PDB file of C-alpha atoms in Angstrom:
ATOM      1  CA  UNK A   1       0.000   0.000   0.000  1.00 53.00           C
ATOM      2  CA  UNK A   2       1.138   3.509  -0.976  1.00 81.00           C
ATOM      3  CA  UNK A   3       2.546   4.911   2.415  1.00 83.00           C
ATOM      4  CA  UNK A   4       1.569   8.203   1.600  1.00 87.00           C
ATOM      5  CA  UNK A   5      -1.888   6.582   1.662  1.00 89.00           C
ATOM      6  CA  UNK A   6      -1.613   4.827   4.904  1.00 89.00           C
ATOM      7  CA  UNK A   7      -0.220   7.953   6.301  1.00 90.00           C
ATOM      8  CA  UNK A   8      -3.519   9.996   5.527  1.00 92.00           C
ATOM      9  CA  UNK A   9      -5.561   7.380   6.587  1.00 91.00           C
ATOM     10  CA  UNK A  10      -4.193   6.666  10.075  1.00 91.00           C
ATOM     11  CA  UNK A  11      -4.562  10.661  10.383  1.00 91.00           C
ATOM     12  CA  UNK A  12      -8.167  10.548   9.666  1.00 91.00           C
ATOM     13  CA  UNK A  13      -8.975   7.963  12.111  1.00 90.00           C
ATOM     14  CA  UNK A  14      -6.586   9.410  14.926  1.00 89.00           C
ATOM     15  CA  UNK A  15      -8.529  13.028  14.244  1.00 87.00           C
ATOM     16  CA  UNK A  16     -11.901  10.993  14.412  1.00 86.00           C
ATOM     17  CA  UNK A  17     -11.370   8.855  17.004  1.00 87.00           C
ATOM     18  CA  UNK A  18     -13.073   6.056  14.554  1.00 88.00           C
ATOM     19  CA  UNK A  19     -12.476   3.753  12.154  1.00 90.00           C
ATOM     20  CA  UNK A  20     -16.024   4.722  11.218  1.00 88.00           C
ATOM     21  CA  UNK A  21     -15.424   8.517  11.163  1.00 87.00           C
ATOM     22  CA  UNK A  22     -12.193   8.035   9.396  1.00 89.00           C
ATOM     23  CA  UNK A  23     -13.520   5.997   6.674  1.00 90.00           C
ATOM     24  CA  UNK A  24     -16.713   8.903   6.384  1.00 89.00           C
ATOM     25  CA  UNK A  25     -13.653  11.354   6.253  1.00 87.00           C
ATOM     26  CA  UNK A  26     -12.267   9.655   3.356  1.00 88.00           C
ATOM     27  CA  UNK A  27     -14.816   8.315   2.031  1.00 89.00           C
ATOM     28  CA  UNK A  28     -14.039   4.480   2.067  1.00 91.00           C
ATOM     29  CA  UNK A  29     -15.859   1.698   3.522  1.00 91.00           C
ATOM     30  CA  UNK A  30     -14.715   0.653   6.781  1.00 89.00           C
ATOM     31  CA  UNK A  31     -13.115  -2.395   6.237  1.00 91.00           C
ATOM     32  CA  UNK A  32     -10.615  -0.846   3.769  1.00 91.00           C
ATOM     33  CA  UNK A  33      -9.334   1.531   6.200  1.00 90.00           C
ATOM     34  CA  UNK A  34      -9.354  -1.097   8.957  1.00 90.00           C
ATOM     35  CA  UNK A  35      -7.073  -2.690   6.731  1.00 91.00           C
ATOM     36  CA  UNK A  36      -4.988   0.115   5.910  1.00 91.00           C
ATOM     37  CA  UNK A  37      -4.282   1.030   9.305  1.00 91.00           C
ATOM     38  CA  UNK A  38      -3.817  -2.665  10.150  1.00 91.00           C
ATOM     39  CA  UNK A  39      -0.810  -2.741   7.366  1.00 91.00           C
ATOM     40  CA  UNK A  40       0.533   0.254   8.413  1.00 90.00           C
ATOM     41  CA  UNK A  41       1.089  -1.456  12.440  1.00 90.00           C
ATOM     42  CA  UNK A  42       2.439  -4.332  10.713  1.00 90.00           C
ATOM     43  CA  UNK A  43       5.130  -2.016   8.268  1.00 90.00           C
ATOM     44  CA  UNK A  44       5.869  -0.096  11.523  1.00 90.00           C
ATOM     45  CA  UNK A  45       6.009  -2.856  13.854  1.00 92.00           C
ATOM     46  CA  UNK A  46       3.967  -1.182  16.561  1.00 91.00           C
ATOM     47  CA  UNK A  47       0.921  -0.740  17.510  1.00 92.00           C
ATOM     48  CA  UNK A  48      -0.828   2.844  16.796  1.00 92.00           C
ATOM     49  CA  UNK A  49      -4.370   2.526  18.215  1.00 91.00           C
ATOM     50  CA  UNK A  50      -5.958   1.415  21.439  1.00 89.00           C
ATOM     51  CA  UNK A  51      -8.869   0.376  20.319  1.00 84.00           C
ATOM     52  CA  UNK A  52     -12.432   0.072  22.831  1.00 79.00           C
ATOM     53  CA  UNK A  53     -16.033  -0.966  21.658  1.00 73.00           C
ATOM     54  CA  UNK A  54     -16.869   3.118  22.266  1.00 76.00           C
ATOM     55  CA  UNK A  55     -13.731   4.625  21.279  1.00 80.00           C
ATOM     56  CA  UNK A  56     -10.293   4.564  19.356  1.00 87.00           C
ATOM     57  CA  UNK A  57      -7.431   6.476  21.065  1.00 89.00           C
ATOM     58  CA  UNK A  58      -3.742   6.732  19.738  1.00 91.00           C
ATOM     59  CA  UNK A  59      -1.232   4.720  21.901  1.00 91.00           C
ATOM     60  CA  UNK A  60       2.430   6.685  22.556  1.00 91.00           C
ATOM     61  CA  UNK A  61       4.131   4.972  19.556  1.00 91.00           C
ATOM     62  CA  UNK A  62       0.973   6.403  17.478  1.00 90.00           C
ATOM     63  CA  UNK A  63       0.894  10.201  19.071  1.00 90.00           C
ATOM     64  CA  UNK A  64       4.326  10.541  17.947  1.00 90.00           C
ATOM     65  CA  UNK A  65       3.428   9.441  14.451  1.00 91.00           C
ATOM     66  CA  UNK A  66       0.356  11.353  14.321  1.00 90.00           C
ATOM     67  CA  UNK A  67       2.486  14.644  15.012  1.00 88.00           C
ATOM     68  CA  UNK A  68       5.278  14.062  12.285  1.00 89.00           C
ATOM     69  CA  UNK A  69       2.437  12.402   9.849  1.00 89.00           C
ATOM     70  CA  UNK A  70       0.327  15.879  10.220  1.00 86.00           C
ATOM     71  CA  UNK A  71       4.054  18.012   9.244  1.00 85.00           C
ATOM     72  CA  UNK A  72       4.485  15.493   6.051  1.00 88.00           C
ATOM     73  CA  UNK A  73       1.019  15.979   4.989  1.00 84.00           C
ATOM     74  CA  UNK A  74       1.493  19.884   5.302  1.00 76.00           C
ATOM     75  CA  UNK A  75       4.347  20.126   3.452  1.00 77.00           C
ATOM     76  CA  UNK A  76       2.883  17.627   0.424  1.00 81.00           C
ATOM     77  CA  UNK A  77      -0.047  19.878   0.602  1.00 73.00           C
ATOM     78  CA  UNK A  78       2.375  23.275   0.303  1.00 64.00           C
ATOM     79  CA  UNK A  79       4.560  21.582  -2.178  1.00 70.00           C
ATOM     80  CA  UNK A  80       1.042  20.922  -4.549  1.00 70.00           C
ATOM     81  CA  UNK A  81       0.007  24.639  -4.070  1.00 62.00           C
ATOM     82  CA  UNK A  82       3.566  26.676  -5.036  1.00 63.00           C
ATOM     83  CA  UNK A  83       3.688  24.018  -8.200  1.00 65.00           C
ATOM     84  CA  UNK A  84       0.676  24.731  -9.653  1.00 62.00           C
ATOM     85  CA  UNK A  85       0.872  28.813  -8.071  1.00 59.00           C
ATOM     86  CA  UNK A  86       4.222  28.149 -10.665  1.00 56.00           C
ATOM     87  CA  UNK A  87       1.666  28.339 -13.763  1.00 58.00           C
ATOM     88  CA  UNK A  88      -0.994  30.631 -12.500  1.00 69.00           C
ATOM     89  CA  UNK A  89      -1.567  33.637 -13.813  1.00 80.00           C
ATOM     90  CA  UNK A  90      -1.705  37.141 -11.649  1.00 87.00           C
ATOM     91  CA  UNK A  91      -4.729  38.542 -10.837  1.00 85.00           C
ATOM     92  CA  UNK A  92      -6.299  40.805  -9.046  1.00 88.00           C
ATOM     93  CA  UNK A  93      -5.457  43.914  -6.818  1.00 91.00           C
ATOM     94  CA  UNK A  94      -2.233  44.466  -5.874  1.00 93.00           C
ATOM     95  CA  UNK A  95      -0.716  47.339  -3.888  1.00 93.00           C
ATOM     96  CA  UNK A  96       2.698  48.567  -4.017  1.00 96.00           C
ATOM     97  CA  UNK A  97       4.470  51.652  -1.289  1.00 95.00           C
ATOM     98  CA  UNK A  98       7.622  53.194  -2.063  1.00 95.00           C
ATOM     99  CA  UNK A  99       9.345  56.803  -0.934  1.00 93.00           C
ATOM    100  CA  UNK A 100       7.849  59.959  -3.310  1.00 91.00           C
ATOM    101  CA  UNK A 101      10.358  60.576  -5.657  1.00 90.00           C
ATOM    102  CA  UNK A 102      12.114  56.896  -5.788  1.00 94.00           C
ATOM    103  CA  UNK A 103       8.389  55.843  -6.763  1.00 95.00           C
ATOM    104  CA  UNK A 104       7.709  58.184  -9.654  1.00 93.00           C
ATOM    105  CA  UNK A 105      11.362  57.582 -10.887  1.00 93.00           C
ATOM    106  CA  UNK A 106      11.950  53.423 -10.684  1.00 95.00           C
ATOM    107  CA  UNK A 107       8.825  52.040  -9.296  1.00 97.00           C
ATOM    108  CA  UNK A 108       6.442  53.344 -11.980  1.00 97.00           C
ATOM    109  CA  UNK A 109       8.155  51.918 -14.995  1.00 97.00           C
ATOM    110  CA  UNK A 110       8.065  48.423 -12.836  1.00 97.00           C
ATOM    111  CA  UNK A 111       4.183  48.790 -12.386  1.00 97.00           C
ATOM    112  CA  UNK A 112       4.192  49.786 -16.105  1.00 96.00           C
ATOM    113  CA  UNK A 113       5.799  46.891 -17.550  1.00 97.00           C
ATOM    114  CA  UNK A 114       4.174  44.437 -15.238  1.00 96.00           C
ATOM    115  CA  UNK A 115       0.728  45.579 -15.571  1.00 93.00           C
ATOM    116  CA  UNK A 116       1.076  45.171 -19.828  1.00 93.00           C
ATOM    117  CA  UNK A 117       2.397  41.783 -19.078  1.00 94.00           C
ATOM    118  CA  UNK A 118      -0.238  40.946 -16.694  1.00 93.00           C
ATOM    119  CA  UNK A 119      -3.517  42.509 -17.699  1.00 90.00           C
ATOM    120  CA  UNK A 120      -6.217  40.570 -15.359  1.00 90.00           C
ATOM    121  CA  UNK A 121      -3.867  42.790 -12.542  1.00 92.00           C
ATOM    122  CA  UNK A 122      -4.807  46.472 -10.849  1.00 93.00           C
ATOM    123  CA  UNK A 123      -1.954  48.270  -9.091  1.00 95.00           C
ATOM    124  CA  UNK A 124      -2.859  50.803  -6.490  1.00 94.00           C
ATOM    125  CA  UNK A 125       0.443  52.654  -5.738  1.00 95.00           C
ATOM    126  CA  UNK A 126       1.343  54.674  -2.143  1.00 94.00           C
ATOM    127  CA  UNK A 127       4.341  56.901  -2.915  1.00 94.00           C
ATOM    128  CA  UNK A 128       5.038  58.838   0.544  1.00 91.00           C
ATOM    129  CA  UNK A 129       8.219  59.339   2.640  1.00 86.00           C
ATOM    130  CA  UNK A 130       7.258  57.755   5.533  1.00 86.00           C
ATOM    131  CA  UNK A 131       7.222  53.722   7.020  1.00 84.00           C
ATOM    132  CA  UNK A 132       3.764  52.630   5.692  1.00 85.00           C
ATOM    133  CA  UNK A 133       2.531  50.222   7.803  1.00 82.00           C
ATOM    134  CA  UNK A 134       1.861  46.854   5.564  1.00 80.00           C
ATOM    135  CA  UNK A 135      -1.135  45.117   7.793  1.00 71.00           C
ATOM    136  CA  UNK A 136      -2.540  48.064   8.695  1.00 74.00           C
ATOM    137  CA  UNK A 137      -2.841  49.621   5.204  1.00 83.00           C
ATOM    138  CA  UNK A 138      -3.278  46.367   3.224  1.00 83.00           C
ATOM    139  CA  UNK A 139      -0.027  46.795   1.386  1.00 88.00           C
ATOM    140  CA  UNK A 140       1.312  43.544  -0.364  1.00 90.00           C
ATOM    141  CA  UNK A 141       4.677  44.818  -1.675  1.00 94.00           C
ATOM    142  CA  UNK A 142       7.159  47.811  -0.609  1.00 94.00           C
ATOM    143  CA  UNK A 143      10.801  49.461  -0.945  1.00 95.00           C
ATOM    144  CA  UNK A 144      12.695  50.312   1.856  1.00 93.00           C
ATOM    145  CA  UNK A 145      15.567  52.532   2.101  1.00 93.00           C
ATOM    146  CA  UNK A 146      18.046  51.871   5.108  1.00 89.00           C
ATOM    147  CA  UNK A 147      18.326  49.512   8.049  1.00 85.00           C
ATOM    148  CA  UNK A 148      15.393  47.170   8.697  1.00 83.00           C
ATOM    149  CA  UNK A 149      14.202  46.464  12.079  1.00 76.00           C
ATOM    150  CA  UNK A 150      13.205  42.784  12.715  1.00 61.00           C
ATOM    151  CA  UNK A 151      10.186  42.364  10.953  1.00 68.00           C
ATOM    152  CA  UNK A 152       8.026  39.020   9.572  1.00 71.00           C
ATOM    153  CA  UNK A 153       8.221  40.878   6.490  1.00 81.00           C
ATOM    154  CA  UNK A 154      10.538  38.779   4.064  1.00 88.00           C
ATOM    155  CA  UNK A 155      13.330  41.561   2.564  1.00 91.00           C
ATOM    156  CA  UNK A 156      15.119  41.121  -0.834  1.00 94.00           C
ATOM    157  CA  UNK A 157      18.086  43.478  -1.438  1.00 95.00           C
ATOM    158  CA  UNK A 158      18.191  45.037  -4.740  1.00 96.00           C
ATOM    159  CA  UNK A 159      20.609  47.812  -4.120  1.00 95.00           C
ATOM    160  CA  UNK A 160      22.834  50.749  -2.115  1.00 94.00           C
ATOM    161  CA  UNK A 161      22.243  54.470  -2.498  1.00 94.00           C
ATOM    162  CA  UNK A 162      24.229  57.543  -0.804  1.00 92.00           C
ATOM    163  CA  UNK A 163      23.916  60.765   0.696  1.00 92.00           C
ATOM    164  CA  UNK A 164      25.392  62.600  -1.901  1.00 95.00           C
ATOM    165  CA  UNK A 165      26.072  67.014  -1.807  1.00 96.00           C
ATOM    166  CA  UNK A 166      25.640  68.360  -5.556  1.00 97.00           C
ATOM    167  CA  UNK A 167      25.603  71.388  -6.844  1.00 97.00           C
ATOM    168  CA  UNK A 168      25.420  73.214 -10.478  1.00 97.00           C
ATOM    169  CA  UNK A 169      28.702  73.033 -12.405  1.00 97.00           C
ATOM    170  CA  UNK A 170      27.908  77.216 -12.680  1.00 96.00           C
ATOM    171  CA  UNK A 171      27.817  77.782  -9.009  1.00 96.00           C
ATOM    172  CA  UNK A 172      30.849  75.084  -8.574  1.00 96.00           C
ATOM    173  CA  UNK A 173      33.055  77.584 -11.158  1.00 95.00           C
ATOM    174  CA  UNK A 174      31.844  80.969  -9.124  1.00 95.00           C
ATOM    175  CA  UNK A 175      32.080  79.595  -5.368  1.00 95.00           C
ATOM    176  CA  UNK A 176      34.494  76.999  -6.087  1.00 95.00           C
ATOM    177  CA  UNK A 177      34.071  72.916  -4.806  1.00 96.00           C
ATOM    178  CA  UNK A 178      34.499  72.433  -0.872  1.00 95.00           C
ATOM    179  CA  UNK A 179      37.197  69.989   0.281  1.00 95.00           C
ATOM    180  CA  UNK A 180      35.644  69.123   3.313  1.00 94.00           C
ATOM    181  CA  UNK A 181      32.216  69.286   5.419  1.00 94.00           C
ATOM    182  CA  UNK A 182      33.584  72.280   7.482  1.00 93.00           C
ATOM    183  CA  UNK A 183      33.982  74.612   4.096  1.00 95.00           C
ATOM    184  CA  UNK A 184      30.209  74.510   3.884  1.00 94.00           C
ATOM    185  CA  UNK A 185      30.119  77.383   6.125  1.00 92.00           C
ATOM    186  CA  UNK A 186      31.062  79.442   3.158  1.00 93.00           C
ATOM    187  CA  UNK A 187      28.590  77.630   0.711  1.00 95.00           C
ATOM    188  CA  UNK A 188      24.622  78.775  -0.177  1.00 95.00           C
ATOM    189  CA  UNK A 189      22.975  75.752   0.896  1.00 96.00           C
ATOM    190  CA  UNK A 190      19.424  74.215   0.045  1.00 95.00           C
ATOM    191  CA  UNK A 191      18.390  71.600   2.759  1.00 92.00           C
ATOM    192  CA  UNK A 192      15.197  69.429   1.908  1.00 87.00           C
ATOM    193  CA  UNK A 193      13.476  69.129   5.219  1.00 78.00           C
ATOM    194  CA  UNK A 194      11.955  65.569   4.534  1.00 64.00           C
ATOM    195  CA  UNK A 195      15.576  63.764   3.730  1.00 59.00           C
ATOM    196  CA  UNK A 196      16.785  65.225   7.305  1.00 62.00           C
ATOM    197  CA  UNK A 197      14.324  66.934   9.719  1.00 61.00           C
ATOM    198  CA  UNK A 198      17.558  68.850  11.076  1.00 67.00           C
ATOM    199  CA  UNK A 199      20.354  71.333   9.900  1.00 81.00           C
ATOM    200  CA  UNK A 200      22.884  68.645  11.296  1.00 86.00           C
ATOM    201  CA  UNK A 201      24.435  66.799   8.092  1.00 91.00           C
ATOM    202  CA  UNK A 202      26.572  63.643   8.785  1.00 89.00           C
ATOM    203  CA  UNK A 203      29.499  62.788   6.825  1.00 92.00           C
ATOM    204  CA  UNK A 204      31.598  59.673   6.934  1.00 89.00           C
ATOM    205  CA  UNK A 205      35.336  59.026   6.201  1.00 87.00           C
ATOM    206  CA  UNK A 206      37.761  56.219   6.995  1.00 81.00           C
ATOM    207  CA  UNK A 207      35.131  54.692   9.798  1.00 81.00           C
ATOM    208  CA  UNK A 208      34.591  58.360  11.068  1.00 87.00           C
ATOM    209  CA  UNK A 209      32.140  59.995  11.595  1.00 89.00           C
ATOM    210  CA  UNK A 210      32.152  64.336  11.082  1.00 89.00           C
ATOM    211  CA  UNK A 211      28.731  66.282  11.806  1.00 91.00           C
ATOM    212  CA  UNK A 212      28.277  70.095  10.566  1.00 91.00           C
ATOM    213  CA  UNK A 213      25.441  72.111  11.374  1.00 90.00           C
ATOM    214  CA  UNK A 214      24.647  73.978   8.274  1.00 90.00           C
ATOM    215  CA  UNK A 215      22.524  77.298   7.726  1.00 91.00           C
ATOM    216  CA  UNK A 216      20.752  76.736   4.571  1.00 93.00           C
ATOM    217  CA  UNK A 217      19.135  79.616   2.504  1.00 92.00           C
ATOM    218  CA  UNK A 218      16.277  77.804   1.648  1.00 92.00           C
ATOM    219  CA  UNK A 219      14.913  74.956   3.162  1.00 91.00           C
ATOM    220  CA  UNK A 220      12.062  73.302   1.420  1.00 92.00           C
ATOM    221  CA  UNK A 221       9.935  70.503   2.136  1.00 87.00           C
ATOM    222  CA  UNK A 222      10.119  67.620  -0.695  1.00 88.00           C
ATOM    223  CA  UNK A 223      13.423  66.587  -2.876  1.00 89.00           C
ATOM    224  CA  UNK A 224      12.205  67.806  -6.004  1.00 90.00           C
ATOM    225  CA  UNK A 225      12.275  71.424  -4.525  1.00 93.00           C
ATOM    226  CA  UNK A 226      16.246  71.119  -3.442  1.00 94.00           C
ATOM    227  CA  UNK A 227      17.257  69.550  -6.405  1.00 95.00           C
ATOM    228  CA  UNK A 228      14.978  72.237  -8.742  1.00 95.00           C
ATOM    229  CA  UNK A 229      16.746  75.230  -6.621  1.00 96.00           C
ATOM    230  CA  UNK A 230      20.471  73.289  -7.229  1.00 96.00           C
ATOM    231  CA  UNK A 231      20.200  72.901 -11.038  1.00 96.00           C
ATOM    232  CA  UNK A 232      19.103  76.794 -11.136  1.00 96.00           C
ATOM    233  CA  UNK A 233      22.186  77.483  -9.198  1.00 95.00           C
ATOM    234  CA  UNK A 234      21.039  78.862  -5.886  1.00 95.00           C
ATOM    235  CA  UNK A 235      23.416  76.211  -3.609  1.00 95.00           C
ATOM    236  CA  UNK A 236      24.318  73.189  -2.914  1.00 97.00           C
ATOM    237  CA  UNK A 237      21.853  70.678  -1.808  1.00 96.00           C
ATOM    238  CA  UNK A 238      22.193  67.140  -0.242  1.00 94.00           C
ATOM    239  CA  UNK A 239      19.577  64.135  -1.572  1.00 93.00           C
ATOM    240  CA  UNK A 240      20.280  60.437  -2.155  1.00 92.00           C
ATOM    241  CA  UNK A 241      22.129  59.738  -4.758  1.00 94.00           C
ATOM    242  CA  UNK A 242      18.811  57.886  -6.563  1.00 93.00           C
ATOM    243  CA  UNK A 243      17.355  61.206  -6.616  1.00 92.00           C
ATOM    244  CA  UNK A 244      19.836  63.287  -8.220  1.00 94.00           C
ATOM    245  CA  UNK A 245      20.653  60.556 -10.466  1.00 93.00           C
ATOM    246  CA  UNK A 246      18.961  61.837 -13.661  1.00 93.00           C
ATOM    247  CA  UNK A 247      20.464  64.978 -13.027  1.00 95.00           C
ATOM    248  CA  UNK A 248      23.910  63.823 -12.521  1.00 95.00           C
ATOM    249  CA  UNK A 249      23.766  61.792 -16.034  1.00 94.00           C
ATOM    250  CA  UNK A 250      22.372  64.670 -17.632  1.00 95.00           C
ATOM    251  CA  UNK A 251      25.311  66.758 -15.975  1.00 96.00           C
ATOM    252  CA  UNK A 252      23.043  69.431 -14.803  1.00 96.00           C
ATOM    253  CA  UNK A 253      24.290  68.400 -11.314  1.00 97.00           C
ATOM    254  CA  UNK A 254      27.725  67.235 -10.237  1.00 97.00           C
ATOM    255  CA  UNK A 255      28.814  65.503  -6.716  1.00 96.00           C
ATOM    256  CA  UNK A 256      31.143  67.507  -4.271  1.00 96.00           C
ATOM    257  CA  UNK A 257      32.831  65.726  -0.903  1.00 95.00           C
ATOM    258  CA  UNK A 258      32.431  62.146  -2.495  1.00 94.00           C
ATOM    259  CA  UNK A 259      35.040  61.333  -0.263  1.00 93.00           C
ATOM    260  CA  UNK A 260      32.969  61.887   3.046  1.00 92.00           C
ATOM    261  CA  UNK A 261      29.630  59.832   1.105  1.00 90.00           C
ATOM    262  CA  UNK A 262      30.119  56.374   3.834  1.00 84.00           C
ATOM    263  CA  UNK A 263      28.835  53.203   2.793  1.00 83.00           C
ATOM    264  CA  UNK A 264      25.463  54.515   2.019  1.00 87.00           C
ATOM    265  CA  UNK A 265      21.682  52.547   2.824  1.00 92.00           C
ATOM    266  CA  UNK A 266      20.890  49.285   1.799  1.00 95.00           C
ATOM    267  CA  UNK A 267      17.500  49.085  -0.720  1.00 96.00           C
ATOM    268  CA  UNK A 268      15.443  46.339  -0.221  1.00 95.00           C
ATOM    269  CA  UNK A 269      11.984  44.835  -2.043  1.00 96.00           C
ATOM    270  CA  UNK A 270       9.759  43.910   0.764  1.00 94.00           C
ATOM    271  CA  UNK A 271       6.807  41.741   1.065  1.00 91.00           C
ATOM    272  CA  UNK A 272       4.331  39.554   3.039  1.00 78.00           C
ATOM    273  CA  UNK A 273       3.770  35.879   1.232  1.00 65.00           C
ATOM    274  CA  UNK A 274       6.161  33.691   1.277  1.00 60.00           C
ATOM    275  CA  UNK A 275       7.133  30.985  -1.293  1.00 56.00           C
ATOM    276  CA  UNK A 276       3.359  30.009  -1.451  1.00 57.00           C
ATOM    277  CA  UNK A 277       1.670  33.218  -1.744  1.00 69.00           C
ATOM    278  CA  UNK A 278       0.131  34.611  -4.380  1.00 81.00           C
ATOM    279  CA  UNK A 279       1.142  34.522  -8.043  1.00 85.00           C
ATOM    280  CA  UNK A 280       0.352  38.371  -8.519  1.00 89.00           C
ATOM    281  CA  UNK A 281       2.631  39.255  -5.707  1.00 90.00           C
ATOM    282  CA  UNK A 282       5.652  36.817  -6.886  1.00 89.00           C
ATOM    283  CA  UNK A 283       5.424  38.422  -9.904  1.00 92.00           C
ATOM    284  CA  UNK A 284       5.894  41.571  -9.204  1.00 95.00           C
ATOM    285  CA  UNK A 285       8.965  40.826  -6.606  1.00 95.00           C
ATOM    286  CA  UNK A 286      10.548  39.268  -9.230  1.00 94.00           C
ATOM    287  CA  UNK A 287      10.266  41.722 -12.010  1.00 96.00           C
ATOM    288  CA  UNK A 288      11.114  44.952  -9.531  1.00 97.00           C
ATOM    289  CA  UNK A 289      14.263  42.964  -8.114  1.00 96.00           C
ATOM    290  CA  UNK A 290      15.218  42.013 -11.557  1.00 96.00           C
ATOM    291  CA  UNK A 291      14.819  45.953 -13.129  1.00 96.00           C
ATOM    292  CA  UNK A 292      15.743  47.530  -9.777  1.00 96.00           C
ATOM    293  CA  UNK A 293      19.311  45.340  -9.325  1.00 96.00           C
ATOM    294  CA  UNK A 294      19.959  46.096 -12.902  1.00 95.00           C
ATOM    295  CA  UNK A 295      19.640  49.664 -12.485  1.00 93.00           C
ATOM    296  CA  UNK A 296      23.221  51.283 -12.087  1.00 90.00           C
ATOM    297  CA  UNK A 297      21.607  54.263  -9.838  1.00 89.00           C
ATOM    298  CA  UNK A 298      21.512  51.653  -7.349  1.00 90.00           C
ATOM    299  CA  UNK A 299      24.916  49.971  -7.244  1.00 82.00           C
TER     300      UNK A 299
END
């Protein structure tokens, strides 16, 4: 007899406490799984069942079975459902949180691309610069930028970004390029409040770590703003290096104190389901971490 079989039918009479409930369970007469069960005590050499005319309780031998016989059952049923998930087609709604302006510039060609390629799909995007609670507000996949606290959430990395200072090659060639944090003193700054909440800017160099309290002449409240006010020449301004990417490709902007830019912040793909989950959401990991680790802004 297939053990697999026997397994599932010494489950269903330990869960029923009958041969007769077990054999309603599975829908087999009662002398089949009488034998079934009998087989398996004779493969096994013990004895699984106590049985009574009123009742049918598992002996110590049989417990122990019936706990790793549940696991193996589990797992054949999890390995079934991620096979066929493999050929199922995404569906449905699916909602996707990254920062503003890393949103509009990597994650919208992602939701693009997979949402031609996958057509029976919706995508509802959050773009906001702040930690968007997943439960909460029903999100199923996310970028983070920087150190992740212990979470359940499952974290892919895709990528590294840095705090970079840039500044117009124009204003570069009238105030000249600062050598280190402390010549920012002398410098027309532009501080974007939502990257750093503070006019203390960190710099790192060799393991060390050099802080400067900066008076910008404007301070504005989103990224676009600083960098905007930079490429007109008003100052120097300091974003992530994703967000002054374009810029710095272009050569509208150029990087100054690249020496003091640290290791920079880890960029992961975040998300809820697991191996199993949904064929929408495993999808979409895949193609973001694909596009996003290819993307040289990132590494």
């Amino acid at each position: 007899m297939d053990a697999f079989h026997a397994m599932t039918v010494f489950v269903a009479v330990a869960e029923a406490e009958s041969f007769a409930g077990g054999a309603r369970r599975l829908k087999m007469s009662p002398p089949a799984v009488t034998r079934a069960v009998s087989a398996l005590e004779e493969r096994l050499g013990v004895r699984l069942f106590t049985r009574t005319t009123r009742v049918v309780r598992v002996t110590d031998a049989g417990a122990r079975y019936l706990e790793d016989a549940r696991r193996i059952i589990a797992e054949m049923a999890e390995a079934e459902a991620a096979a066929a998930g493999i050929n199922a087609a995404p569906r449905g709604q699916l909602s996707v949180t990254a920062p503003v302006l890393f949103g509009r510039l990597y994650v919208m060609p992602v939701i693009a691309e997979y949402q031609a390629a996958f057509e029976q799909t919706s995508v509802s995007a959050l773009f906001v610069d702040r930690v968007v609670s997943f439960l909460d507000e029903g999100m199923d996949v996310g970028i983070r930028i920087g150190q992740l606290p212990d979470s359940s959430l499952r974290a892919i990395r895709v990528g590294r970004v840095r705090r970079v200072v840039v500044g117009a090659p124009a204003y570069l060639e009238r105030y000249g390029i600062p050598q280190t944090p402390n010549d920012l003193a002398g410098h027309r700054l532009v501080a974007a409040s939502g990257l750093s909440p503070t006019n203390d800017w960190s710099f790192h160099r060799a393991g060390e770590t050099v802080r400067v309290r900066v008076q910008p002449c404007i301070t504005v409240n989103t990224n676009d703003g600083a960098l905007a006010a930079a490429c007109q020449g008003y100052g120097l301004t300091r974003v992530l290096s994703y967000q002054a990417a374009p810029q710095l490709a272009s050569g509208e902007l150029k990087t100054v104190l690249t020496d003091y830019e640290g290791d920079g912040l880890p960029v992961h793909v975040i998300h809820r389901e697991g191996r199993n989950g949904p064929a929408k959401v495993r999808s979409f990991v895949d193609l973001a971490v694909d596009r996003l680790r290819a993307n040289k802004a990132l590494n």
